[in-house]
Every structure is written in C-alpha cells, then in structure tokens.
Coordinates of C-alpha atoms in Angstrom, one line a residue:
Chain A
X118 CA 127.9 30.4 81.6
X119 CA 131.0 29.6 79.7
X120 CA 131.6 31.5 76.4
X121 CA 132.8 28.3 74.8
X122 CA 130.6 25.3 75.4
X123 CA 129.1 22.1 73.9
X124 CA 125.4 21.4 73.8
X125 CA 124.6 17.7 73.4
X126 CA 121.6 17.3 71.2
X127 CA 121.9 13.6 70.7
X128 CA 124.4 10.9 71.8
X129 CA 122.9 7.6 70.8
X130 CA 124.1 5.5 67.8
X131 CA 122.3 4.1 64.8
X132 CA 119.3 2.3 66.4
X133 CA 116.7 4.5 68.1
X134 CA 116.2 4.1 71.8
X135 CA 113.7 5.7 74.1
X136 CA 116.6 7.6 75.9
X137 CA 118.8 8.9 73.1
X138 CA 118.7 10.8 69.9
X139 CA 121.3 10.0 67.2
X140 CA 124.4 12.1 67.2
X141 CA 124.4 15.8 67.1
X142 CA 126.0 18.6 69.1
X143 CA 126.3 22.4 68.9
X144 CA 129.6 24.0 69.7
X145 CA 128.9 27.6 70.8
X146 CA 131.7 30.1 70.9
X147 CA 130.3 33.4 72.2
X148 CA 127.7 34.5 69.6
X149 CA 128.5 31.8 67.0
X150 CA 127.1 28.3 66.8
X151 CA 128.6 25.3 64.9
X152 CA 126.6 22.1 64.6
X153 CA 128.6 18.9 64.6
X154 CA 126.8 16.0 63.0
X155 CA 123.1 16.2 62.4
X156 CA 121.2 12.9 63.2
X157 CA 117.5 12.6 62.9
X158 CA 115.7 14.9 65.3
X159 CA 118.7 17.4 65.6
X160 CA 116.5 20.4 64.8
X161 CA 113.9 19.3 67.4
X162 CA 116.6 19.1 70.0
X163 CA 118.1 22.3 68.9
X164 CA 114.7 24.1 69.5
X165 CA 114.2 22.2 72.8
X166 CA 117.5 23.6 74.0
X167 CA 116.4 27.1 73.1
X168 CA 119.3 27.6 70.7
X169 CA 118.9 30.3 68.1
X170 CA 118.7 29.0 64.5
X171 CA 119.8 32.4 63.3
X172 CA 123.3 31.9 64.8
X173 CA 123.9 28.7 63.0
X174 CA 126.1 29.2 59.9
X175 CA 128.2 26.0 59.7
X176 CA 127.3 22.3 60.0
X177 CA 130.2 19.8 60.2
X178 CA 129.4 16.2 59.2
X179 CA 131.9 13.6 60.4
X180 CA 130.7 10.9 58.0
X181 CA 127.7 9.8 55.9
X182 CA 126.2 7.2 58.1
X183 CA 122.5 8.0 58.6
X184 CA 122.7 8.5 62.4
X185 CA 125.1 11.4 61.8
X186 CA 123.3 13.1 58.9
X187 CA 119.6 12.2 58.5
X188 CA 118.6 15.4 60.3
X189 CA 120.0 17.6 57.6
X190 CA 116.9 17.9 55.3
X191 CA 114.8 18.8 58.3
X192 CA 117.0 21.6 59.7
X193 CA 117.7 23.0 56.2
X194 CA 114.0 23.1 55.4
X195 CA 113.3 24.8 58.8
X196 CA 115.9 27.4 58.1
X197 CA 114.3 28.1 54.7
X198 CA 110.8 28.4 56.3
X199 CA 112.2 30.8 58.9
X200 CA 113.3 33.0 56.0
X201 CA 117.0 32.8 56.8
X202 CA 119.2 34.7 54.4
X203 CA 123.0 34.7 53.8
X204 CA 124.9 31.4 53.6
X205 CA 124.8 28.1 55.4
X206 CA 127.9 25.9 54.9
X207 CA 127.8 22.2 55.3
X208 CA 131.3 20.7 55.6
X209 CA 131.2 17.0 54.7
X210 CA 132.5 14.3 52.4
X211 CA 131.8 15.2 48.8
X212 CA 129.2 12.4 48.4
X213 CA 126.9 14.5 50.5
X214 CA 125.7 16.5 47.5
X215 CA 124.9 13.3 45.6
X216 CA 122.8 11.9 48.4
X217 CA 121.0 15.0 49.7
X218 CA 120.9 17.1 46.6
X219 CA 117.7 15.6 45.2
X220 CA 115.8 15.8 48.5
X221 CA 116.9 19.3 49.2
X222 CA 116.2 20.7 45.7
X223 CA 112.7 19.0 45.8
X224 CA 111.7 20.0 49.3
X225 CA 113.2 23.4 49.5
X226 CA 112.8 24.8 46.1
X227 CA 112.8 28.4 47.0
X228 CA 115.5 28.5 49.5
X229 CA 116.0 32.1 50.6
X230 CA 119.6 31.5 51.6
X231 CA 122.7 30.1 49.9
X232 CA 123.5 26.5 50.8
X233 CA 127.1 25.7 50.2
X234 CA 128.8 22.3 50.5
X235 CA 132.4 22.4 51.5
X236 CA 134.1 19.1 50.5
X237 CA 136.3 17.5 53.1
X238 CA 139.0 14.9 52.5
X239 CA 138.6 13.0 55.7
X240 CA 142.0 11.2 55.3
X241 CA 144.1 14.2 55.9
X242 CA 144.1 16.8 58.7
X243 CA 143.4 20.2 57.3
X244 CA 142.0 23.6 58.4
X245 CA 138.4 23.7 57.0
X246 CA 137.2 26.8 58.7
X247 CA 138.7 30.0 60.2
X248 CA 137.4 33.2 61.5
X249 CA 138.8 36.0 63.7
X250 CA 138.6 33.9 66.9
X251 CA 138.4 30.3 65.9
X252 CA 139.8 27.6 63.7
X253 CA 138.4 24.2 62.8
X254 CA 140.7 21.4 61.8
X255 CA 139.7 17.9 60.7
X256 CA 141.0 14.8 62.6
X257 CA 141.2 11.7 60.4
X258 CA 139.5 8.8 62.1
X259 CA 139.3 5.1 61.2
X260 CA 135.7 3.9 60.6
X261 CA 134.0 1.7 58.0
X262 CA 133.6 4.7 55.6
X263 CA 135.7 7.9 55.3
X264 CA 135.3 9.7 58.6
X265 CA 136.9 12.6 60.4
X266 CA 136.5 14.3 63.7
X267 CA 136.8 18.1 64.3
X268 CA 139.2 20.1 66.4
X269 CA 137.8 23.5 67.4
X270 CA 140.6 25.8 68.5
X271 CA 140.3 29.3 69.7
X272 CA 143.0 31.5 68.2
X273 CA 145.6 33.1 70.6
X274 CA 143.9 36.0 72.3
X275 CA 145.1 39.6 72.7
X276 CA 147.2 40.4 75.8
X277 CA 145.5 42.7 78.4
X278 CA 146.8 46.3 78.5
X279 CA 147.8 47.4 82.0
X280 CA 145.8 50.5 82.3
X281 CA 147.9 52.5 84.7
X282 CA 151.1 52.0 82.7
X283 CA 149.4 52.7 79.4
X284 CA 148.1 56.0 80.9
X285 CA 151.4 56.9 82.4
X286 CA 153.0 56.7 79.0
X287 CA 150.0 58.4 77.4
X288 CA 150.0 55.8 74.7
X289 CA 147.6 56.9 71.8
X290 CA 144.6 54.7 71.1
X291 CA 145.8 53.9 67.6
X292 CA 148.9 52.1 69.0
X293 CA 147.1 50.0 71.5
X294 CA 145.9 47.2 69.2
X295 CA 149.5 46.4 68.2
X296 CA 150.5 46.4 71.8
X297 CA 147.7 44.0 72.7
X298 CA 149.1 41.7 69.9
X299 CA 152.6 41.8 71.6
X300 CA 154.4 44.9 70.2
X301 CA 156.7 47.1 72.3
X302 CA 156.0 50.8 72.4
X303 CA 158.4 53.5 71.4
X304 CA 157.8 56.8 73.2
X305 CA 158.0 60.1 71.2
X306 CA 161.4 60.5 72.9
X307 CA 162.5 57.2 71.3
X308 CA 162.5 55.2 74.5
X309 CA 161.4 51.6 74.0
X310 CA 158.9 50.2 76.5
X311 CA 158.9 46.4 76.3
X312 CA 155.5 44.8 75.9
X313 CA 155.7 42.8 79.1
X314 CA 155.7 46.1 81.1
X315 CA 152.6 47.3 79.2
X316 CA 150.5 44.1 79.2
X317 CA 149.4 41.1 81.1
X318 CA 149.2 37.6 79.8
X319 CA 146.4 36.9 77.3
X320 CA 143.5 34.7 78.4
X321 CA 144.0 31.1 77.6
X322 CA 142.7 29.8 74.3
X323 CA 140.7 26.7 74.6
X324 CA 140.3 23.7 72.4
X325 CA 137.7 21.1 71.9
X326 CA 138.1 17.8 70.0
X327 CA 135.2 15.8 68.6
X328 CA 136.0 12.2 67.6
X329 CA 133.1 10.0 66.4
X330 CA 133.0 7.4 64.9
X331 CA 136.3 5.5 65.2
X332 CA 138.1 2.4 66.1
X333 CA 140.8 2.8 68.7
X334 CA 143.6 4.7 67.0
X335 CA 146.6 6.4 68.6
X336 CA 147.2 8.2 65.4
X337 CA 144.8 10.9 66.6
X338 CA 146.8 11.7 69.7
X339 CA 149.2 14.3 68.2
X340 CA 146.2 16.2 66.9
X341 CA 144.3 16.3 70.1
X342 CA 147.2 16.4 72.6
X343 CA 146.2 18.6 75.6
X344 CA 142.8 19.7 74.4
X345 CA 140.6 21.0 77.2
X346 CA 137.7 18.8 76.3
X347 CA 137.6 15.6 74.2
X348 CA 134.4 13.9 73.0
X349 CA 135.3 10.4 72.0
X350 CA 132.8 7.8 71.0
X351 CA 132.3 4.8 73.2
X352 CA 129.8 2.7 71.4
X353 CA 130.5 -0.4 73.5
X354 CA 131.6 -1.3 77.0
X355 CA 134.4 -3.9 77.5
X356 CA 132.0 -6.8 77.2
X357 CA 131.9 -6.1 73.4
X358 CA 135.6 -5.4 72.8
X359 CA 135.6 -7.7 69.8
X360 CA 132.4 -6.3 68.4
X361 CA 133.9 -2.8 68.7
X362 CA 136.8 -3.8 66.6
X363 CA 134.7 -5.5 64.0
X364 CA 132.4 -2.5 63.6
X365 CA 135.3 0.1 63.8
X366 CA 134.0 1.5 67.0
X367 CA 135.6 2.1 70.4
X368 CA 134.9 0.9 74.0
X369 CA 134.7 3.3 76.9
X370 CA 138.1 2.1 78.1
X371 CA 139.7 2.7 74.8
X372 CA 138.2 6.2 74.7
X373 CA 139.7 6.8 78.2
X374 CA 143.1 5.4 77.1
X375 CA 143.1 8.0 74.3
X376 CA 142.2 10.7 76.8
X377 CA 144.9 9.7 79.1
X378 CA 147.6 9.3 76.5
X379 CA 146.6 12.6 74.9
X380 CA 146.6 14.3 78.3
X381 CA 143.3 16.0 77.8
X382 CA 141.4 18.0 80.4
X383 CA 138.1 16.2 80.3
X384 CA 136.6 13.4 78.4
X385 CA 133.0 13.1 77.3
X386 CA 131.7 9.7 76.3
X387 CA 128.8 9.2 73.8
X388 CA 127.5 7.3 70.8
X389 CA 126.2 4.5 73.1
X390 CA 125.0 1.3 71.4
X391 CA 121.3 0.7 71.9
X392 CA 122.1 -2.6 73.6
X393 CA 123.0 -0.8 76.9
X394 CA 119.9 0.1 78.8
X395 CA 121.9 1.8 81.5
X396 CA 125.0 3.8 80.4
X397 CA 126.7 3.8 83.9
X398 CA 128.9 0.9 82.8
X399 CA 130.6 3.2 80.3
X400 CA 131.5 5.7 83.1
X401 CA 132.6 3.0 85.5
X402 CA 134.9 1.5 83.0
X403 CA 136.3 4.8 81.7
X404 CA 137.1 6.4 85.1
X405 CA 139.3 3.5 86.0
X406 CA 141.6 4.7 83.2
X407 CA 140.8 8.4 83.1
X408 CA 138.9 9.9 86.1
X409 CA 137.8 13.2 84.6
X410 CA 135.2 11.6 82.4
X411 CA 131.5 12.4 82.0
X412 CA 128.7 10.8 80.1
X413 CA 127.1 12.7 77.3
X414 CA 123.3 13.0 77.6
X415 CA 120.7 14.9 75.7
X416 CA 120.4 18.5 77.1
X417 CA 123.8 18.5 78.7
X418 CA 125.9 21.6 78.3
X419 CA 129.6 21.2 78.8
X420 CA 131.9 24.2 79.3
X421 CA 135.1 24.1 77.3
X422 CA 136.5 27.4 78.6
X423 CA 137.4 27.6 82.2
X424 CA 134.7 29.9 83.6
Chain B
X56 CA 92.3 -2.2 74.0
X57 CA 90.6 -1.8 70.7
X58 CA 91.7 -4.1 67.9
X59 CA 91.6 -1.1 65.5
X60 CA 93.4 1.9 66.7
X61 CA 95.4 5.0 65.8
X62 CA 98.7 5.8 67.5
X63 CA 99.7 9.5 67.2
X64 CA 103.5 9.7 66.7
X65 CA 103.6 13.3 65.7
X66 CA 101.0 16.0 65.1
X67 CA 102.9 19.2 64.6
X68 CA 103.4 20.9 61.2
X69 CA 106.6 22.0 59.4
X70 CA 108.4 24.1 62.0
X71 CA 109.7 22.2 65.0
X72 CA 108.3 23.0 68.5
X73 CA 109.2 21.8 71.9
X74 CA 105.8 20.1 72.1
X75 CA 105.2 18.4 68.8
X76 CA 106.9 16.1 66.3
X77 CA 106.0 16.5 62.6
X78 CA 103.2 14.3 61.3
X79 CA 103.2 10.6 61.7
X80 CA 100.7 8.0 62.8
X81 CA 100.4 4.3 63.1
X82 CA 97.1 2.6 62.3
X83 CA 97.0 -0.7 64.0
X84 CA 94.5 -3.4 63.0
X85 CA 95.0 -6.4 65.1
X86 CA 98.5 -7.7 64.4
X87 CA 99.1 -5.4 61.4
X88 CA 100.6 -1.9 61.5
X89 CA 100.3 0.8 58.9
X90 CA 102.3 3.9 59.1
X91 CA 100.7 7.1 57.8
X92 CA 103.2 9.8 57.0
X93 CA 106.7 9.7 58.4
X94 CA 108.0 13.1 59.6
X95 CA 111.4 13.5 61.2
X96 CA 111.6 11.5 64.4
X97 CA 108.8 9.0 63.5
X98 CA 111.1 6.1 64.3
X99 CA 112.0 7.5 67.6
X100 CA 108.4 8.0 68.5
X101 CA 107.5 4.5 67.2
X102 CA 110.1 3.0 69.6
X103 CA 108.9 5.3 72.4
X104 CA 105.4 3.9 72.0
X105 CA 106.7 0.4 72.2
X106 CA 105.4 -0.5 68.8
X107 CA 106.9 -3.5 67.0
X108 CA 109.0 -2.7 63.9
X109 CA 108.5 -6.2 62.7
X110 CA 104.8 -5.6 62.2
X111 CA 105.2 -2.7 60.0
X112 CA 104.9 -3.6 56.3
X113 CA 103.3 -0.5 54.7
X114 CA 104.0 3.2 54.9
X115 CA 101.6 5.6 53.3
X116 CA 102.8 9.1 52.5
X117 CA 100.2 11.7 51.9
X118 CA 102.5 14.2 50.1
X119 CA 106.2 15.0 49.7
X120 CA 106.5 18.0 52.0
X121 CA 109.3 17.4 54.4
X122 CA 107.3 17.3 57.6
X123 CA 105.5 14.3 56.2
X124 CA 108.4 12.3 54.9
X125 CA 111.8 13.3 56.3
X126 CA 111.6 10.4 58.7
X127 CA 111.7 7.8 56.0
X128 CA 115.5 7.3 55.6
X129 CA 115.8 6.8 59.4
X130 CA 113.1 4.2 59.8
X131 CA 114.2 2.3 56.6
X132 CA 117.8 2.2 57.8
X133 CA 116.7 1.0 61.2
X134 CA 114.7 -1.8 59.7
X135 CA 117.8 -2.7 57.7
X136 CA 119.9 -2.7 60.8
X137 CA 117.4 -4.9 62.6
X138 CA 117.8 -7.5 59.9
X139 CA 114.3 -7.3 58.6
X140 CA 113.4 -9.5 55.7
X141 CA 110.5 -9.7 53.3
X142 CA 109.0 -6.6 51.8
X143 CA 108.3 -3.0 52.9
X144 CA 106.0 -1.0 50.7
X145 CA 106.0 2.7 50.6
X146 CA 102.9 4.1 49.0
X147 CA 103.5 7.6 47.7
X148 CA 103.6 10.0 44.9
X149 CA 106.0 8.7 42.2
X150 CA 108.5 11.5 42.8
X151 CA 109.5 9.8 46.1
X152 CA 111.9 7.5 44.3
X153 CA 113.7 10.5 42.7
X154 CA 114.2 12.2 46.0
X155 CA 114.9 9.4 48.4
X156 CA 116.5 6.9 46.0
X157 CA 120.0 8.3 46.3
X158 CA 120.0 8.6 50.1
X159 CA 118.6 5.2 50.5
X160 CA 120.9 3.4 48.1
X161 CA 123.9 5.2 49.7
X162 CA 123.0 4.7 53.4
X163 CA 121.4 1.3 53.2
X164 CA 123.5 -0.5 50.6
X165 CA 123.0 -4.0 51.9
X166 CA 119.3 -3.9 52.6
X167 CA 118.2 -7.3 53.8
X168 CA 114.6 -6.7 52.7
X169 CA 112.8 -5.6 49.6
X170 CA 111.9 -1.9 49.5
X171 CA 109.1 -1.3 47.0
X172 CA 107.5 2.0 46.1
X173 CA 103.9 1.9 45.1
X174 CA 103.1 5.0 43.0
X175 CA 100.0 6.9 43.9
X176 CA 98.0 9.2 41.7
X177 CA 96.8 11.6 44.4
X178 CA 94.1 13.2 42.2
X179 CA 91.9 10.2 42.0
X180 CA 90.4 8.0 44.7
X181 CA 91.6 4.4 44.3
X182 CA 92.2 1.3 46.3
X183 CA 95.9 1.1 46.9
X184 CA 96.0 -1.8 49.4
X185 CA 93.9 -4.7 50.2
X186 CA 94.2 -7.8 52.4
X187 CA 91.8 -10.3 53.9
X188 CA 90.4 -7.9 56.4
X189 CA 91.3 -4.3 55.3
X190 CA 91.2 -2.0 52.4
X191 CA 93.0 1.3 52.0
X192 CA 91.7 3.9 49.6
X193 CA 93.1 7.3 48.7
X194 CA 91.2 10.5 49.3
X195 CA 92.2 13.3 46.9
X196 CA 93.0 16.5 48.9
X197 CA 93.7 20.0 47.8
X198 CA 97.1 21.3 48.9
X199 CA 99.9 23.2 47.3
X200 CA 101.4 20.0 45.9
X201 CA 99.7 16.7 44.9
X202 CA 98.3 15.3 48.2
X203 CA 95.9 12.5 49.2
X204 CA 94.5 11.3 52.5
X205 CA 93.8 7.6 53.2
X206 CA 90.7 5.8 54.1
X207 CA 91.2 2.6 56.1
X208 CA 88.2 0.4 55.9
X209 CA 87.7 -3.0 57.5
X210 CA 86.0 -5.4 55.1
X211 CA 82.6 -6.8 56.0
X212 CA 83.1 -9.4 58.7
X213 CA 81.6 -12.9 58.8
X214 CA 78.2 -13.5 60.5
X215 CA 78.2 -15.4 63.7
X216 CA 76.9 -19.0 63.7
X217 CA 74.2 -19.6 66.2
X218 CA 75.7 -22.7 67.8
X219 CA 72.5 -24.4 69.0
X220 CA 70.8 -24.2 65.6
X221 CA 74.0 -25.3 63.8
X222 CA 74.2 -28.3 66.0
X223 CA 70.5 -29.1 65.8
X224 CA 70.9 -29.4 62.0
X225 CA 74.3 -31.1 62.4
X226 CA 75.8 -28.8 59.8
X227 CA 79.2 -30.2 58.7
X228 CA 82.3 -28.1 59.3
X229 CA 83.0 -27.7 55.6
X230 CA 79.7 -25.8 55.0
X231 CA 80.1 -23.4 57.9
X232 CA 82.4 -20.9 56.2
X233 CA 79.9 -20.3 53.5
X234 CA 77.1 -19.9 56.0
X235 CA 79.2 -17.3 57.9
X236 CA 79.5 -15.4 54.6
X237 CA 75.6 -15.4 54.3
X238 CA 74.7 -18.6 52.5
X239 CA 71.6 -20.6 53.4
X240 CA 71.9 -24.3 54.3
X241 CA 70.3 -27.2 52.5
X242 CA 69.8 -30.2 54.7
X243 CA 70.5 -33.7 53.2
X244 CA 66.7 -34.0 53.0
X245 CA 66.6 -31.0 50.7
X246 CA 65.1 -28.6 53.2
X247 CA 66.4 -25.0 52.9
X248 CA 67.3 -23.3 56.2
X249 CA 67.6 -19.6 55.6
X250 CA 70.8 -17.9 56.8
X251 CA 69.1 -15.6 59.2
X252 CA 67.9 -18.6 61.2
X253 CA 71.5 -20.0 61.4
X254 CA 73.4 -16.8 62.1
X255 CA 73.5 -13.6 64.0
X256 CA 74.6 -10.2 62.5
X257 CA 78.3 -9.8 61.8
X258 CA 80.3 -7.4 63.9
X259 CA 80.4 -3.9 62.6
X260 CA 83.2 -3.0 60.2
X261 CA 85.0 0.2 61.2
X262 CA 86.5 2.9 59.1
X263 CA 89.1 5.6 59.7
X264 CA 89.9 8.5 57.4
X265 CA 93.1 10.5 57.5
X266 CA 93.0 13.9 55.8
X267 CA 96.2 16.0 56.0
X268 CA 97.2 18.5 54.5
X269 CA 94.3 20.2 52.8
X270 CA 92.4 23.4 52.3
X271 CA 88.7 23.1 53.2
X272 CA 87.0 21.0 50.5
X273 CA 83.6 19.4 50.6
X274 CA 84.6 17.2 47.8
X275 CA 86.0 14.7 50.3
X276 CA 82.7 14.3 52.1
X277 CA 81.2 11.5 49.9
X278 CA 84.4 9.5 50.5
X279 CA 84.5 9.9 54.3
X280 CA 80.7 9.9 55.0
X281 CA 80.0 8.2 58.2
X282 CA 83.5 7.1 59.1
X283 CA 84.0 6.1 62.8
X284 CA 87.0 8.4 63.2
X285 CA 88.2 11.2 61.0
X286 CA 91.6 12.8 61.4
X287 CA 91.4 16.2 59.7
X288 CA 94.2 18.7 59.8
X289 CA 93.6 22.0 61.6
X290 CA 96.8 23.9 61.0
X291 CA 95.2 27.2 62.1
X292 CA 92.6 28.6 64.4
X293 CA 90.0 31.0 63.2
X294 CA 92.3 34.0 63.7
X295 CA 94.3 32.8 60.7
X296 CA 91.4 32.0 58.4
X297 CA 93.0 33.9 55.5
X298 CA 96.4 32.4 56.1
X299 CA 94.8 28.9 56.0
X300 CA 93.3 29.6 52.6
X301 CA 96.6 31.1 51.2
X302 CA 98.7 28.1 52.4
X303 CA 96.0 25.5 51.4
X304 CA 95.4 24.5 55.0
X305 CA 92.3 24.3 57.2
X306 CA 91.1 25.9 60.4
X307 CA 89.7 23.9 63.4
X308 CA 86.2 25.2 62.6
X309 CA 86.6 24.0 58.9
X310 CA 87.7 20.6 60.1
X311 CA 84.7 20.4 62.4
X312 CA 82.4 21.5 59.5
X313 CA 83.7 18.7 57.4
X314 CA 83.2 16.3 60.3
X315 CA 79.6 17.5 60.9
X316 CA 78.6 17.4 57.2
X317 CA 80.2 14.0 56.7
X318 CA 78.4 12.8 59.9
X319 CA 81.5 11.1 61.3
X320 CA 81.7 9.5 64.7
X321 CA 84.7 11.3 66.1
X322 CA 87.0 14.0 64.9
X323 CA 90.7 14.2 65.7
X324 CA 92.5 17.5 65.1
X325 CA 96.2 17.9 64.4
X326 CA 98.9 19.4 62.3
X327 CA 99.0 22.5 64.5
X328 CA 101.0 25.5 63.3
X329 CA 104.0 26.2 65.5
X330 CA 102.6 29.7 66.2
X331 CA 100.1 28.3 68.8
X332 CA 101.8 27.7 72.1
X333 CA 98.5 26.3 73.5
X334 CA 96.3 24.1 71.3
X335 CA 93.2 24.5 73.4
X336 CA 91.9 27.2 71.0
X337 CA 91.6 24.5 68.3
X338 CA 89.4 22.4 70.6
X339 CA 87.3 25.3 71.8
X340 CA 86.6 26.4 68.2
X341 CA 85.9 22.9 66.8
X342 CA 83.5 21.7 69.5
X343 CA 81.2 24.7 68.8
X344 CA 80.6 23.0 65.5
X345 CA 81.3 19.3 66.2
X346 CA 81.3 18.3 69.8
X347 CA 82.9 14.9 69.6
X348 CA 86.3 16.3 68.8
X349 CA 89.6 15.5 70.4
X350 CA 93.1 17.0 70.0
X351 CA 95.8 14.8 68.7
X352 CA 98.9 14.7 70.8
X353 CA 102.1 12.6 70.8
X354 CA 101.5 9.3 72.5
X355 CA 97.7 9.4 72.2
X356 CA 96.0 6.1 71.2
X357 CA 92.6 6.5 69.7
X358 CA 90.3 3.5 69.3
X359 CA 88.5 3.2 66.0
X360 CA 86.5 0.1 66.7
X361 CA 83.9 0.3 69.5
X362 CA 85.5 -1.8 72.2

C-alpha cells in the first residue's frame, strides 16, 4: 500500500449510467483524507471502499455543476448522524453557500460539528490548504462556469540521519531535528561537520494534479509540470472533438497531449460521457500519445508515491 | 409482468451501507411511472433498473429528511439534460421549495420543462393526484417531522361486454361505453335489458399503500384497510423496540401488526437501519405475525395486480 494514493469513487459525467457514478475521489496521504468533488452517491462509494468518515476533514469542489457537488448534502448529513465533532471545511466557489445553505440548515439542524466554507477564486492559482506535510494549490481551468483543479503536493521531507555517523559524533537528540532539516553540526570542540556527511537524501515528495472539467488548455502545464500522477478529464473520444470544444471539455488525446507536454509520470483518464458504452476507446486513443495512461474506474486505487 | 407494480430503487435508511440505497421506489401502472421518495442515488438506480425517464411525471416525497429527498437535484438535472419537455410535478411538504429552490435554479438554469411543486398538508388525508385510471391519496403518518404516506388506488374499471349478447341485441357502438360503466340498455322497441345480462364483472381494481417513515400508529388502518400490497417501514427489529419509539420509527413486528390488523394482501418491509448487517431478522420476526411478508431489496419488482 502506498502512503499517498487516490481512490476513485466516481468517474462518470453528468448523465447517470449503469457503470459509473458522477465524479468524486478521495486523496489519502497517510492518515488524512481529502475528498475531491462530491457527485451524487459519493458517500455510498466512500463507505463501499471502506474508507473512514472520521478521517475526512476537507472537501474540495472544482465547480458547481451538479455531477461534481450533488453528493454534498448526503455526506454532510451522514457525518452529522455519525456524531462527528470538530470542523469540516468545504473549499469551493463562494456561490456554494447560496445553493447548499438552505438544504443544509434545514436537513442538518443540529450539526455536532462546524461546517466551514472556504471560498475559492478559481481564476487564480493559490494555496488553499496547508499542513505539516501537504499543500493544496488551485489550478485554474477553462470550463463553462468558474472551475479549478487541485494540485496536492507533499512538502519536502526531512533528510535521513546516518545513524553510525550521528553516534560517532555523539550528537545530542535536541540537535537532530535541525540536522534532518539540512543544518550542519558543530561539535563541542567547534569543528563543523557538514550536513551531507551526517544525512542521506530525503525521500522524494510526490505530487498529484486533478484537472476536471476543462477544455484543452496548455496554460495549466507550468502548474502541473512533472507531477507524479495527473487526473485529466476526457469526456469525449476523438469522434466528438467538436462537441468537446463546444461544451468546454477535453478528448482523451487532448488529455494525453497535456500529460506528454507536462512530462507527468502517469495519466488517469475519467469523466467519461454517458454516450460511450465501452471506455476502451479512451485508452486506445490516449496511449498513442502518452503510453503511461490508465482508465479511472469506480473502486480503483492509484498509488501516487512510489511504493 | 404485472401492469401495476413496484420497483424498489432503495430501501435503506439514513446512514449509507454497502448493501442499501436510501429510500426510493417507482410505482408503475401500465405506461405511467410515479416515483415515491427520492433518496441519494435514486436516478442511478432508476437507470440501472432500465426504467424510462420519459415516463416519469410525478414524484411524491413523504417527508423532508435527506434520505428521502437528496436525490431530487440529480434526477431533475438529468431530466433537464435529456431535454425533457412538459411538466414534472413534485408533491411534497411546502418547505421543499425553500430548501431545493436555490440549488435547482442555480444548477438547472435553462430547464426545458416546467417543474411544479404541489404542496401537501401531511396531517390530513387528501387526494393529491388523479387521472383516468388512478388516484393518489395521502396517509398521515407520525414521524419527527411532518410526514405522509401515499395510497395508490386504481379507479373502478369498466365491466366487460358479453360479445354474444351485445351482438344479439345489435347494440350500437355509441351506447357501449355507458353499458361498460354499468348502464342498462333500452332496445328500439323500448325493452330494457339489464346490465348484468349484457356484461361481466369488471376486473378488480388494485391498491398499494406506502408508509414510511412512521412510529407504530393504528390510525392509518382505516386508510389502508384491505390494500393488495402494503410497504411499511421497519427500521428496527424487536431488539430496538425502545429506540424505534424514541426515533418515531417502527419495528418489523409492528409493521406486521399493522398489516394483520388492516388485513392487507402482502407486506413489504424496508427502511432498514444500518446497524443490521443481515436483514433476515426482520423477516423472521414479521412472519410470526403476518406470514405474507417479503423484504424489500434494491432491484426487486413487486406486482400489485394479480397477474
């Protein structure tokens, strides 16, 4: 099991199909869970994948089309019924309060936890969440309404102490945290031991970019350059190139072009239009441009970190 | 296939489980479909059961707890995307407009059909829908918030003309509809032929009663007396009799008591609490009181009419 992974709860688009739920994912980084979009049925899929509601403290909504947010009242009510305490933060366009406020205040009158909306400005890239190990940044996208993707980046990790050397110099415990962060060590005799003698390279910090819904736009490339995993919508195959443009969506080939140009590690496709009964066409088209592509499907868990 | 049947889309209660969707059913009478309650995921189940969105013109909401109505924005948006025209009527407590108005007007700005809310007064039994062949009447229930069930009753059907007799008297076509409705026939010579010579008994008219959510209340019995099929919630088994009372829900045995006292044809249990991993206990307890009981489950189709 990777300690940074993506759980696909739903990867269909607006019309329901017998195969797909509307969009929702859970990004799990060690003990923390972040939900990205919350289409209808997200809480059912969340439970089905045996994820823990208690670990979910942040929900990120890319835009206010129903297939990305109609699951919110359900999951929020469930958290209330489960007696959750503390705070739940929903990061979304400010209109979210206007549209979900009445339903939430009516149906969850005695909410035992604090529900907080964090207003996003989807047109600019900004850091919207940060903790000790992770940072979430918005990725402005181009869709019919204000929309942004999300970049989940692990912060640089501590270097590893080389135990034998640390013991040889009898370095006190209190000094070791600084050394892990890159500091040199000065012995009581005043001799400076450079950090690279005392430590090994830190583990790699991984990055995941989520981009749905959007028309093909190369403007996102600088923001997602080199990420380990990119989820990019591919609502249509190449047979509907024009329709993709008209509806501000992408094709599988366009998603693969972005992946190739941004030099990402792996591409996940999703947000399939209901018109495609078999999604293999998306994979076939994408791998001709970017071979390391997989198809999202409900229940799939994709590792972001390398283990 | 029966021409009057119930399709169970969901029969769980408020907390999601891996086995059940929240409450929703479709009552189908020949070419017409009526949705009863619309929990989250109802539209997905609707599609999964290969029902036709175009035949759905009325949605009846028993009460405004989320597990009975959070699927509304999704199905309404889908109908809009499918380019539906005409009118969709949602029969519900008047507060529904307050809570769903903002989300619907935001997410379905250009709705190609007319969405009309028909306000119910759940505390009194009244006819809220009527067409040529069917009548829907509310059944006041006792729950924590205003709640009503629904009684679907076929109207009395026409009697069958006895072809040989009708031809013997050379009864003109224009007079036959009246005779089917019970009129006698007067020959050109002035002789009166009584209706029971000309016709056979009409087919039986069937009735289905839906009662969820409610505490045990015998007040509903006169309204559901003798129905062919009764759906009665059984959120709890007998081990949680007290909890049932506290939360204004029923046990399986209480549902069966109602079925027995109302002398119904068949009882369907549903709205199972998430605490029961296996629902067999509901059936075991209920059949000790009312043998002709079945457990609702997603995908089940229950005939109401006798064929």
